[in-house]
Tab-separated table of C-alpha atoms in Angstrom:
chain	number	residue	atom	x	y	z
A	1	MET	CA	0.030	-0.001	-0.162
A	2	ASP	CA	2.787	2.455	0.936
A	3	GLU	CA	6.193	2.864	-0.708
A	4	LEU	CA	9.195	2.988	1.558
A	5	ILE	CA	9.473	6.436	3.008
A	6	LEU	CA	12.456	8.275	4.634
A	7	TRP	CA	10.755	10.080	7.371
A	8	GLN	CA	12.991	12.853	8.986
A	9	LYS	CA	11.853	14.684	12.125
A	10	THR	CA	12.458	18.548	12.314
A	11	ALA	CA	13.060	20.549	15.296
A	12	SER	CA	9.245	21.565	15.537
A	13	GLY	CA	8.420	17.553	15.724
A	14	SER	CA	7.189	17.538	12.208
A	15	LEU	CA	7.614	14.495	10.164
A	16	ILE	CA	9.230	15.405	6.770
A	17	ASP	CA	9.416	12.885	3.806
A	18	VAL	CA	12.920	13.646	2.492
A	19	GLN	CA	12.502	12.008	-0.902
A	20	LEU	CA	9.398	13.880	-1.555
A	21	VAL	CA	11.116	17.144	-0.629
A	22	THR	CA	13.493	16.371	-3.094
A	23	THR	CA	11.151	15.604	-5.718
A	24	LEU	CA	9.121	18.688	-5.221
A	25	ALA	CA	12.236	20.694	-5.362
A	26	LYS	CA	13.092	19.622	-9.047
A	27	MET	CA	9.393	20.120	-10.155
A	28	PRO	CA	8.011	23.607	-11.949
A	29	ILE	CA	5.825	24.241	-8.667
A	30	SER	CA	9.261	25.247	-6.994
A	31	SER	CA	9.502	28.446	-9.468
A	32	ASN	CA	6.992	30.109	-7.364
A	33	LYS	CA	8.547	32.194	-4.625
A	34	THR	CA	5.231	32.955	-2.736
A	35	PHE	CA	2.144	30.905	-2.119
A	36	GLY	CA	-1.243	31.554	-0.514
A	37	ILE	CA	-3.387	28.749	0.755
A	38	ILE	CA	-6.870	28.813	1.884
A	39	GLY	CA	-9.413	26.240	3.041
A	40	ASP	CA	-10.813	23.900	5.849
A	41	SER	CA	-9.165	21.455	8.337
A	42	VAL	CA	-7.492	19.624	5.572
A	43	SER	CA	-5.520	22.500	4.098
A	44	PHE	CA	-4.894	23.448	7.925
A	45	GLY	CA	-3.345	20.090	8.579
A	46	LEU	CA	-5.449	18.974	11.328
A	47	LYS	CA	-4.289	15.489	12.573
A	48	ALA	CA	-1.217	15.919	10.484
A	49	THR	CA	2.616	16.433	11.803
A	50	THR	CA	3.188	17.821	8.396
A	51	ASN	CA	0.552	19.498	6.071
A	52	TYR	CA	0.891	19.878	2.405
A	53	GLY	CA	1.554	23.541	2.496
A	54	GLN	CA	4.673	22.463	4.823
A	55	TYR	CA	6.047	19.828	2.394
A	56	ILE	CA	5.949	22.670	-0.463
A	57	GLN	CA	7.684	25.250	1.781
A	58	ARG	CA	10.290	22.670	2.788
A	59	ALA	CA	11.012	21.980	-0.819
A	60	THR	CA	11.002	25.155	-2.430
A	61	GLY	CA	12.122	27.761	0.476
A	62	SER	CA	9.346	29.801	-0.701
A	63	GLY	CA	7.100	31.941	1.605
A	64	VAL	CA	3.810	29.887	2.160
A	65	GLN	CA	0.727	31.636	3.911
A	66	ASN	CA	-1.528	28.940	5.076
A	67	LEU	CA	-4.790	30.783	6.418
A	68	ALA	CA	-7.046	27.690	6.419
A	69	ILE	CA	-9.309	27.071	9.341
A	70	SER	CA	-10.538	23.968	10.753
A	71	GLY	CA	-14.469	24.137	10.140
A	72	ALA	CA	-14.425	26.644	7.674
A	73	HIS	CA	-17.427	27.241	5.367
A	74	LEU	CA	-16.662	28.681	1.662
A	75	SER	CA	-19.828	30.748	2.005
A	76	ASP	CA	-19.466	33.769	3.724
A	77	ASN	CA	-20.938	33.225	7.421
A	78	GLY	CA	-18.090	35.346	8.943
A	79	TYR	CA	-14.236	35.640	9.708
A	80	ASN	CA	-13.386	32.138	9.711
A	81	SER	CA	-15.021	31.608	6.060
A	82	ILE	CA	-12.874	30.778	3.147
A	83	TYR	CA	-14.129	33.613	1.121
A	84	GLN	CA	-13.023	35.933	4.085
A	85	GLN	CA	-9.487	34.007	4.208
A	86	ALA	CA	-8.795	35.006	0.814
A	87	GLN	CA	-9.395	38.853	1.423
A	88	ARG	CA	-6.870	38.546	4.141
A	89	LEU	CA	-3.960	36.702	1.917
A	90	ASP	CA	-0.843	38.571	0.881
A	91	LYS	CA	-0.157	39.098	-2.808
A	92	ALA	CA	1.160	35.843	-3.915
A	93	GLN	CA	2.320	34.011	-7.398
A	94	LEU	CA	0.268	30.923	-6.666
A	95	TYR	CA	-3.002	30.596	-4.660
A	96	ILE	CA	-4.204	27.039	-3.738
A	97	PHE	CA	-8.071	27.184	-2.631
A	98	GLN	CA	-9.681	24.045	-1.229
A	99	GLY	CA	-13.206	23.396	-1.441
A	100	THR	CA	-14.862	22.183	1.780
A	101	ASP	CA	-17.565	19.556	3.117
A	102	ASP	CA	-18.688	22.085	5.874
A	103	ASP	CA	-21.134	23.763	3.542
A	104	TRP	CA	-22.674	20.382	2.792
A	105	LEU	CA	-22.907	19.572	6.508
A	106	ALA	CA	-24.560	23.009	7.369
A	107	ASN	CA	-26.854	22.855	4.660
A	108	VAL	CA	-25.485	25.645	2.584
A	109	PRO	CA	-27.311	25.653	-0.998
A	110	ILE	CA	-25.082	24.820	-4.032
A	111	GLY	CA	-26.591	27.888	-5.845
A	112	SER	CA	-25.088	29.355	-8.807
A	113	LEU	CA	-21.776	31.629	-9.681
A	114	THR	CA	-24.224	34.719	-9.848
A	115	ASP	CA	-25.173	34.261	-5.891
A	116	LYS	CA	-23.688	36.764	-3.464
A	117	PRO	CA	-20.890	35.069	-1.371
A	118	ASN	CA	-23.247	34.661	1.544
A	119	GLU	CA	-26.024	32.969	-0.359
A	120	SER	CA	-24.516	29.769	-1.653
A	121	TYR	CA	-21.604	27.724	-2.378
A	122	LEU	CA	-21.008	28.496	-5.753
A	123	GLY	CA	-21.666	32.004	-5.242
A	124	ALA	CA	-18.747	32.003	-2.536
A	125	PHE	CA	-16.589	30.140	-4.893
A	126	TYR	CA	-17.171	32.845	-7.566
A	127	HIS	CA	-16.420	35.860	-5.438
A	128	THR	CA	-13.407	33.983	-3.632
A	129	ILE	CA	-11.823	33.270	-7.050
A	130	LYS	CA	-12.658	37.174	-8.021
A	131	VAL	CA	-10.974	38.213	-4.663
A	132	LEU	CA	-7.757	36.149	-5.619
A	133	LYS	CA	-7.391	37.598	-9.025
A	134	GLN	CA	-7.677	41.087	-7.776
A	135	LYS	CA	-4.890	40.197	-5.087
A	136	ASN	CA	-2.820	39.599	-8.275
A	137	ALA	CA	-3.970	39.500	-11.908
A	138	SER	CA	-0.763	37.552	-12.761
A	139	SER	CA	-1.361	34.617	-10.225
A	140	LYS	CA	-1.968	31.234	-10.733
A	141	ILE	CA	-4.803	29.490	-8.958
A	142	LEU	CA	-5.421	25.803	-8.389
A	143	THR	CA	-8.380	24.416	-6.709
A	144	LEU	CA	-8.842	21.344	-4.613
A	145	THR	CA	-11.749	18.979	-3.940
A	146	PRO	CA	-12.581	17.387	-0.819
A	147	THR	CA	-11.999	13.719	-0.666
A	148	TYR	CA	-13.821	10.513	-0.051
A	149	GLN	CA	-14.742	10.282	3.797
A	150	VAL	CA	-16.016	7.998	6.510
A	151	PRO	CA	-15.580	9.529	9.760
A	152	ILE	CA	-15.055	7.252	12.458
A	153	LYS	CA	-15.904	7.746	16.358
A	154	GLY	CA	-14.720	4.461	17.967
A	155	ASN	CA	-15.724	1.630	15.607
A	156	LYS	CA	-18.529	3.471	14.372
A	157	VAL	CA	-18.927	5.014	11.211
A	158	ARG	CA	-20.544	8.638	11.816
A	159	ARG	CA	-21.433	9.479	7.932
A	160	THR	CA	-19.936	9.004	4.633
A	161	ASP	CA	-19.549	11.320	1.392
A	162	GLU	CA	-23.014	9.673	0.367
A	163	THR	CA	-24.708	10.987	3.262
A	164	ARG	CA	-27.773	13.287	2.299
A	165	ASN	CA	-27.891	16.814	4.017
A	166	LYS	CA	-31.335	18.539	4.796
A	167	LEU	CA	-31.298	19.894	1.267
A	168	GLY	CA	-30.964	16.245	-0.231
A	169	HIS	CA	-27.361	16.680	-1.340
A	170	ASN	CA	-24.582	14.731	-0.524
A	171	LEU	CA	-20.784	15.671	-0.725
A	172	HIS	CA	-20.351	14.598	-4.098
A	173	ASP	CA	-22.816	16.940	-5.453
A	174	TYR	CA	-20.968	19.794	-3.972
A	175	VAL	CA	-17.760	18.632	-5.575
A	176	ARG	CA	-19.328	18.107	-8.906
A	177	ALA	CA	-20.483	21.652	-8.726
A	178	GLN	CA	-17.039	23.052	-7.746
A	179	ILE	CA	-15.355	20.980	-10.505
A	180	GLN	CA	-18.030	22.516	-13.043
A	181	ALA	CA	-17.653	26.103	-11.809
A	182	SER	CA	-13.469	25.374	-12.112
A	183	TYR	CA	-14.369	24.712	-15.709
A	184	VAL	CA	-16.314	27.722	-16.309
A	185	LEU	CA	-14.258	30.018	-14.857
A	186	ASP	CA	-11.065	28.476	-16.382
A	187	ILE	CA	-9.516	27.576	-13.206
A	188	PRO	CA	-7.514	24.315	-12.755
A	189	VAL	CA	-8.915	21.885	-10.492
A	190	VAL	CA	-7.203	19.173	-8.656
A	191	ASN	CA	-9.850	16.467	-8.092
A	192	LEU	CA	-8.914	14.660	-4.834
A	193	MET	CA	-12.091	12.789	-4.612
A	194	GLN	CA	-10.775	9.591	-6.480
A	195	LYS	CA	-10.522	6.230	-4.919
A	196	THR	CA	-7.182	5.813	-6.468
A	197	LEU	CA	-5.912	8.790	-4.269
A	198	PHE	CA	-8.172	8.478	-1.067
A	199	ASN	CA	-10.142	5.280	-0.186
A	200	PRO	CA	-10.748	5.831	3.566
A	201	ALA	CA	-13.345	3.115	3.504
A	202	ASP	CA	-10.633	0.753	3.101
A	203	TYR	CA	-9.339	-0.351	6.530
A	204	GLN	CA	-5.729	-0.536	5.589
A	205	PHE	CA	-5.486	2.650	3.772
A	206	ARG	CA	-7.469	4.474	6.691
A	207	GLN	CA	-4.811	3.031	9.063
A	208	LEU	CA	-1.813	4.438	6.932
A	209	TYR	CA	-3.003	7.792	5.508
A	210	MET	CA	-6.461	8.988	7.328
A	211	PRO	CA	-6.802	7.407	10.661
A	212	ASP	CA	-10.219	9.217	11.513
A	213	GLY	CA	-11.530	8.541	8.015
A	214	LEU	CA	-11.895	12.273	7.464
A	215	HIS	CA	-8.533	14.145	7.716
A	216	PRO	CA	-5.339	13.278	6.329
A	217	ASN	CA	-2.270	12.348	8.181
A	218	GLU	CA	1.330	13.612	7.006
A	219	ARG	CA	1.213	10.517	4.637
A	220	GLY	CA	-2.020	11.571	3.257
A	221	HIS	CA	-0.645	15.239	2.787
A	222	ARG	CA	2.253	13.805	0.463
A	223	ILE	CA	-0.214	12.628	-1.727
A	224	ILE	CA	-1.939	16.055	-1.960
A	225	ALA	CA	1.353	17.700	-2.284
A	226	LYS	CA	2.352	15.480	-5.387
A	227	GLU	CA	-1.036	16.034	-6.738
A	228	LEU	CA	-0.553	19.477	-6.533
A	229	ALA	CA	2.805	19.514	-8.100
A	230	MET	CA	1.603	17.411	-11.023
A	231	ALA	CA	-1.301	19.215	-11.693
A	232	TYR	CA	0.731	22.506	-11.723
A	233	ASN	CA	2.836	21.179	-14.303
A	234	TYR	CA	0.090	19.990	-16.503
A	235	TYR	CA	-1.886	23.140	-16.337
A	236	PHE	CA	0.847	25.919	-16.302
A	237	ILE	CA	3.800	24.015	-18.032
A	238	LEU	CA	2.572	21.414	-20.379
A	239	SER	CA	-0.555	22.977	-21.615
A	240	GLU	CA	1.060	26.530	-22.212
A	241	ASN	CA	3.734	24.709	-24.195
A	242	LYS	CA	1.186	23.058	-26.119
A	243	LYS	CA	-0.514	26.307	-26.916
A	244	SER	CA	2.548	28.133	-27.824
A	245	ASN	CA	3.256	25.505	-30.335
């Protein structure tokens, strides 16, 4: 399930995968000198000794500003919201914008891109992208989707990504809406809701990468960091080269 990893413990107690850091340092994503990250508990790195932003920072030596907050909604419900996180970000070359499961759990309407940021998931998505572009018109943006999830309490599964909220939506509905909105707005999206990447329903996977069935640990964040680096190469290097040719 897991390849051999050479872990190194840093002074702060974080576990760093030396091989991954070396690999990321050689990839095009390392050309960025400033990064801005917004999102919820996953981007924050809850339950992980090292999050994907810290892997990137260690690999690139760049400035990484991570304003993600556990439990944050994308829709604007106050200071913690991802929409308001975006407003507090500094100017950066690459913004990483994670969608969240918290709007689904709070029964926030999916809505449309024409909604206001406090009206719906997609309204906040559109206005968050708008804020990031206003921060730096030449910046690059990558959006991340949530993952499959089976939150465990003791031996009991509390819910899954297929659970319907009071509006009749499951998490997949919000993820599909985010992916479609990314295409409409021409924003590259990294779809983490793939069982080849995250399959917490599998006991062995969960033990290694996502012990609580919801939050990736440092091994899980390795997956996210690699997916981000590969997506950056595909969208901003290979695709641009094809256009120029």
